[in-house]
Short mmCIF file of C-alpha atoms and ligand atoms in Angstrom, two decimals:
data_model
loop_
_atom_site.label_atom_id
_atom_site.label_comp_id
_atom_site.label_asym_id
_atom_site.label_seq_id
_atom_site.Cartn_x
_atom_site.Cartn_y
_atom_site.Cartn_z
CA MET A 1 205.36 111.65 138.48
CA ALA A 2 206.42 113.55 141.60
CA LYS A 3 208.62 116.30 142.96
CA GLU A 4 211.18 115.34 145.59
CA THR A 5 212.41 117.84 148.15
CA ASN A 6 214.88 115.77 150.16
CA GLU A 7 216.55 112.69 148.75
CA LEU A 8 216.95 110.77 151.99
CA SER A 9 213.74 111.57 153.81
CA SER A 10 211.02 108.93 153.97
CA ASN A 11 208.48 111.69 154.47
CA ILE A 12 208.59 113.71 151.31
CA ASP A 13 205.93 116.18 150.26
CA PHE A 14 204.85 115.13 146.81
CA THR A 15 202.85 117.51 144.72
CA PRO A 16 199.33 116.02 144.89
CA SER A 17 198.22 114.65 141.57
CA VAL A 18 195.10 113.32 139.87
CA LEU A 19 196.93 109.98 139.96
CA GLY A 20 196.10 109.96 143.66
CA THR A 21 192.34 110.20 143.11
CA LYS A 22 189.80 107.42 142.64
CA SER A 23 187.93 109.46 140.02
CA TYR A 24 191.05 109.45 137.82
CA TRP A 25 191.36 105.67 137.98
CA ASP A 26 187.60 105.17 137.49
CA SER A 27 187.63 107.17 134.26
CA THR A 28 190.89 105.53 133.13
CA TYR A 29 189.51 102.01 133.56
CA ASP A 30 186.11 102.89 132.07
CA ARG A 31 188.04 103.95 128.98
CA GLU A 32 190.35 100.92 129.03
CA LEU A 33 187.40 98.54 129.50
CA LYS A 34 185.70 100.03 126.46
CA THR A 35 188.92 99.75 124.44
CA TYR A 36 189.33 96.14 125.54
CA LYS A 37 185.77 95.33 124.45
CA ASP A 38 186.29 97.15 121.14
CA ILE A 39 189.73 95.92 120.08
CA GLY A 40 191.02 93.53 122.75
CA ASP A 41 193.79 95.85 123.96
CA VAL A 42 194.40 95.06 127.67
CA GLY A 43 195.59 98.59 128.43
CA GLU A 44 198.61 99.95 130.26
CA ILE A 45 201.19 97.76 131.98
CA TRP A 46 202.68 100.11 134.54
CA PHE A 47 206.47 100.48 134.27
CA GLY A 48 206.40 98.24 131.18
CA GLU A 49 206.50 94.57 130.38
CA ASP A 50 210.20 94.15 131.17
CA ARG A 51 209.70 95.34 134.76
CA GLN A 52 206.64 93.15 135.17
CA ASN A 53 208.58 90.12 133.90
CA ARG A 54 211.42 90.82 136.33
CA VAL A 55 208.96 90.88 139.24
CA VAL A 56 207.30 87.64 138.13
CA ASP A 57 210.69 85.98 137.51
CA TRP A 58 211.87 86.94 141.00
CA ILE A 59 208.80 85.42 142.63
CA GLU A 60 209.04 82.28 140.48
CA GLN A 61 212.70 81.76 141.39
CA SER A 62 212.16 82.45 145.11
CA SER A 63 211.02 79.99 147.76
CA VAL A 64 207.39 81.01 147.15
CA GLN A 65 205.39 77.88 146.32
CA MET A 66 202.94 77.65 143.43
CA SER A 67 200.13 77.06 145.95
CA ASP A 68 201.03 79.98 148.25
CA PRO A 69 198.41 82.73 148.45
CA VAL A 70 199.40 85.87 146.54
CA ILE A 71 197.53 89.19 146.42
CA ASP A 72 198.08 92.07 144.00
CA LEU A 73 197.24 95.38 145.70
CA GLY A 74 195.76 97.85 143.21
CA CYS A 75 195.81 95.22 140.49
CA GLY A 76 194.46 97.36 137.64
CA ASN A 77 193.99 95.08 134.63
CA GLY A 78 195.47 92.16 136.58
CA ILE A 79 197.96 91.22 133.89
CA ILE A 80 200.68 90.30 136.38
CA LEU A 81 198.32 87.75 137.97
CA THR A 82 197.37 86.36 134.57
CA GLU A 83 201.08 85.82 133.86
CA MET A 84 201.60 84.15 137.25
CA ARG A 85 198.59 81.90 136.65
CA ARG A 86 200.08 80.88 133.32
CA LEU A 87 203.26 79.85 135.15
CA GLY A 88 201.26 77.63 137.53
CA PHE A 89 200.54 79.77 140.61
CA THR A 90 197.11 78.70 141.82
CA ASP A 91 195.99 80.95 144.70
CA LEU A 92 195.86 84.40 143.17
CA THR A 93 193.82 87.43 144.27
CA GLY A 94 193.62 90.94 142.87
CA VAL A 95 192.02 93.93 144.58
CA ASP A 96 191.46 97.44 143.32
CA TYR A 97 189.17 100.23 144.49
CA SER A 98 188.04 100.93 140.94
CA GLN A 99 185.09 98.82 139.75
CA GLY A 100 186.22 99.38 136.14
CA ALA A 101 189.65 97.89 136.90
CA ILE A 102 188.10 94.78 138.42
CA ASP A 103 185.62 94.40 135.52
CA LEU A 104 188.53 94.66 133.08
CA ALA A 105 190.70 92.22 135.07
CA VAL A 106 187.86 89.67 135.29
CA GLN A 107 187.16 89.89 131.55
CA ILE A 108 190.84 89.44 130.68
CA ALA A 109 191.27 86.51 133.10
CA ASN A 110 188.16 84.80 131.70
CA ALA A 111 189.31 85.32 128.12
CA GLU A 112 192.71 83.81 129.02
CA GLY A 113 191.00 80.78 130.56
CA PHE A 114 191.76 81.68 134.17
CA PRO A 115 188.37 82.31 135.82
CA ASP A 116 189.83 81.02 139.11
CA ILE A 117 191.82 84.21 139.74
CA LYS A 118 189.85 85.96 142.49
CA TYR A 119 189.13 89.65 141.99
CA GLN A 120 187.34 92.06 144.31
CA VAL A 121 186.63 95.77 144.53
CA VAL A 122 188.32 96.80 147.79
CA ASP A 123 189.98 99.95 149.08
CA ILE A 124 193.26 98.73 150.50
CA LEU A 125 193.31 101.65 152.93
CA SER A 126 190.04 100.55 154.52
CA ASP A 127 189.80 99.19 158.04
CA ILE A 128 190.41 95.48 157.57
CA ASN A 129 189.28 94.50 161.06
CA THR A 130 185.61 95.40 160.70
CA GLY A 131 184.52 91.76 160.69
CA CYS A 132 183.08 92.25 157.19
CA PRO A 133 184.74 89.50 155.12
CA THR A 134 186.68 90.62 152.04
CA CYS A 135 189.81 89.46 150.30
CA LEU A 136 191.65 91.50 152.93
CA SER A 137 190.33 89.24 155.70
CA ARG A 138 192.86 86.47 155.04
CA GLN A 139 196.65 86.37 155.04
CA TYR A 140 198.98 85.99 152.09
CA LYS A 141 202.51 84.80 151.48
CA VAL A 142 203.11 87.60 148.97
CA CYS A 143 201.67 91.09 148.53
CA ILE A 144 202.54 92.55 145.13
CA ASP A 145 202.37 96.30 144.61
CA LYS A 146 203.29 97.84 141.27
CA GLY A 147 202.54 101.57 141.32
CA THR A 148 199.79 101.54 143.94
CA TYR A 149 201.80 102.85 146.89
CA ASP A 150 203.01 105.55 144.49
CA ALA A 151 199.41 106.51 143.71
CA ILE A 152 198.53 106.59 147.44
CA CYS A 153 201.45 108.96 148.09
CA LEU A 154 199.96 111.37 145.54
CA MET A 155 196.53 111.61 147.21
CA PRO A 156 195.51 115.27 147.39
CA ASP A 157 194.04 114.72 150.86
CA GLY A 158 195.55 112.63 153.63
CA ALA A 159 198.53 111.11 151.81
CA ASP A 160 200.61 110.82 154.99
CA LYS A 161 197.79 109.07 156.82
CA GLY A 162 197.17 106.91 153.77
CA ARG A 163 200.80 105.75 153.74
CA GLN A 164 200.58 104.76 157.39
CA PHE A 165 197.31 102.87 156.80
CA TYR A 166 198.93 101.16 153.83
CA LYS A 167 201.90 99.97 155.91
CA ARG A 168 199.62 98.78 158.72
CA ASN A 169 197.29 96.91 156.35
CA VAL A 170 200.08 95.25 154.36
CA LYS A 171 201.62 94.00 157.60
CA SER A 172 198.27 92.51 158.68
CA LEU A 173 197.75 90.95 155.26
CA LEU A 174 201.06 89.11 155.30
CA GLN A 175 201.80 85.78 156.94
CA ASN A 176 204.64 85.87 159.49
CA ASP A 177 207.32 85.25 156.89
CA GLY A 178 205.36 86.99 154.14
CA LEU A 179 206.88 89.20 151.46
CA LEU A 180 205.95 92.61 150.09
CA VAL A 181 207.18 92.91 146.51
CA ILE A 182 206.92 96.61 145.79
CA THR A 183 207.76 98.56 142.62
CA SER A 184 207.89 102.35 142.76
CA CYS A 185 208.92 105.19 140.51
CA ASN A 186 208.46 107.85 143.18
CA TRP A 187 210.78 106.58 145.86
CA THR A 188 214.41 105.53 145.93
CA LYS A 189 215.57 102.34 147.62
CA ASP A 190 216.81 104.31 150.65
CA GLN A 191 213.52 106.14 151.03
CA LEU A 192 211.45 102.96 150.83
CA VAL A 193 213.69 101.22 153.38
CA LEU A 194 213.45 104.19 155.74
CA PHE A 195 209.65 104.16 155.61
CA PHE A 196 209.06 100.40 155.80
CA GLU A 197 211.84 99.42 158.23
CA THR A 198 209.61 99.89 161.29
CA ASP A 199 207.65 96.77 160.28
CA PHE A 200 209.62 95.12 157.49
CA GLU A 201 213.21 94.19 156.77
CA LEU A 202 214.75 94.52 153.35
CA PHE A 203 215.07 91.03 151.90
CA ASP A 204 216.20 91.58 148.32
CA GLU A 205 216.23 94.00 145.43
CA ILE A 206 215.28 93.26 141.84
CA LYS A 207 218.23 94.63 139.94
CA THR A 208 217.55 96.67 136.86
CA PRO A 209 219.63 98.57 134.35
CA SER A 210 220.76 101.84 135.94
CA PHE A 211 221.65 105.16 134.35
CA GLN A 212 224.48 107.56 135.09
CA PHE A 213 224.08 111.29 135.22
CA GLY A 214 226.41 113.95 136.63
CA GLY A 215 228.67 111.29 138.13
CA LYS A 216 225.78 109.68 140.02
CA THR A 217 224.19 106.32 139.31
CA GLY A 218 220.44 105.90 139.59
CA ASN A 219 217.36 103.93 138.66
CA THR A 220 214.11 105.40 137.45
CA VAL A 221 212.12 102.54 138.95
CA THR A 222 212.86 100.64 142.17
CA SER A 223 211.65 97.11 142.96
CA LEU A 224 212.30 95.84 146.48
CA ILE A 225 211.28 92.80 148.44
CA PHE A 226 210.51 93.34 152.13
CA LYS A 227 209.97 90.57 154.67
CA ARG A 228 207.45 91.12 157.45
CA LYS A 229 209.21 91.54 160.80
C1 SAM B 301 199.69 103.00 138.82
S1 SAM B 301 198.24 101.99 138.79
C2 SAM B 301 199.00 100.38 138.78
C3 SAM B 301 198.07 99.29 138.34
C4 SAM B 301 198.69 97.88 138.34
N1 SAM B 301 199.24 97.55 139.65
C5 SAM B 301 199.77 97.75 137.29
O1 SAM B 301 200.92 97.57 137.64
O2 SAM B 301 199.44 97.83 136.10
C6 SAM B 301 197.67 102.17 140.47
C7 SAM B 301 196.48 101.31 140.80
O3 SAM B 301 196.18 101.41 142.19
C8 SAM B 301 194.79 101.46 142.35
N2 SAM B 301 194.57 102.08 143.66
C9 SAM B 301 195.00 103.30 144.10
N3 SAM B 301 194.64 103.51 145.38
C10 SAM B 301 193.99 102.39 145.78
C11 SAM B 301 193.37 102.00 147.01
N4 SAM B 301 193.36 102.81 148.08
N5 SAM B 301 192.79 100.79 147.09
C12 SAM B 301 192.79 99.95 146.00
N6 SAM B 301 193.35 100.28 144.82
C13 SAM B 301 193.95 101.48 144.71
C14 SAM B 301 194.29 102.26 141.15
O4 SAM B 301 192.93 102.06 140.87
C15 SAM B 301 195.21 101.69 140.06
O5 SAM B 301 194.67 100.54 139.48
#
């Protein structure tokens, strides 16, 4: 997905990609919405079902209560929220800047019998202090991000600024002891810690099978939990 130039820097130049553009996601979700209507296929689960289950399991086994507010940033088809709703979480919100993603997520949630999951078209890099009420106007116990920070880092224009806006907004969105549960395939654990440690402390890591290559051990996908400082 990206080209790294320095393993330990938190400020790596990624090759910009269409994955960092709204037009890419709009056309992706227009296609996935049509496929869902045609054959009921919910579309892509980023990083696979196993990773998604590990994230949901971690939240379920943590001190997070079923009634705590949870938001999924860049929710796509919203499947992770549907799974959490099935487990009994009751205050669930998904935001995405692509109208097609939100239409798809709403249709899936309704079909699953969970019309109470709140969905809204919102750019998570927008100024959340404008006084204009959106789902970003309240605070949450948990912010979930699976692949969205990765997409922001690939923006052809203003990725560095976007990353800073992202960090600022996530901090504002979280309650004092709130948690960011972030899954990335572009950044290592060290790189994520280096970037987020100004405002967040590393709380836990969701362990996953690792691979060995050339005497080094690594993971292709990293899932970390940060606590708001
Ligand atoms: C890699 S996909 C992951 C989708 C979903 N989280 C999942 O795990 O299946 C990245 C998502 O982030 C959304 N996205 C990217 N930048 C965004 C932004 N600035 N505001 C809101 N959503 C954004 C895209 O529309 C897309 O749905």
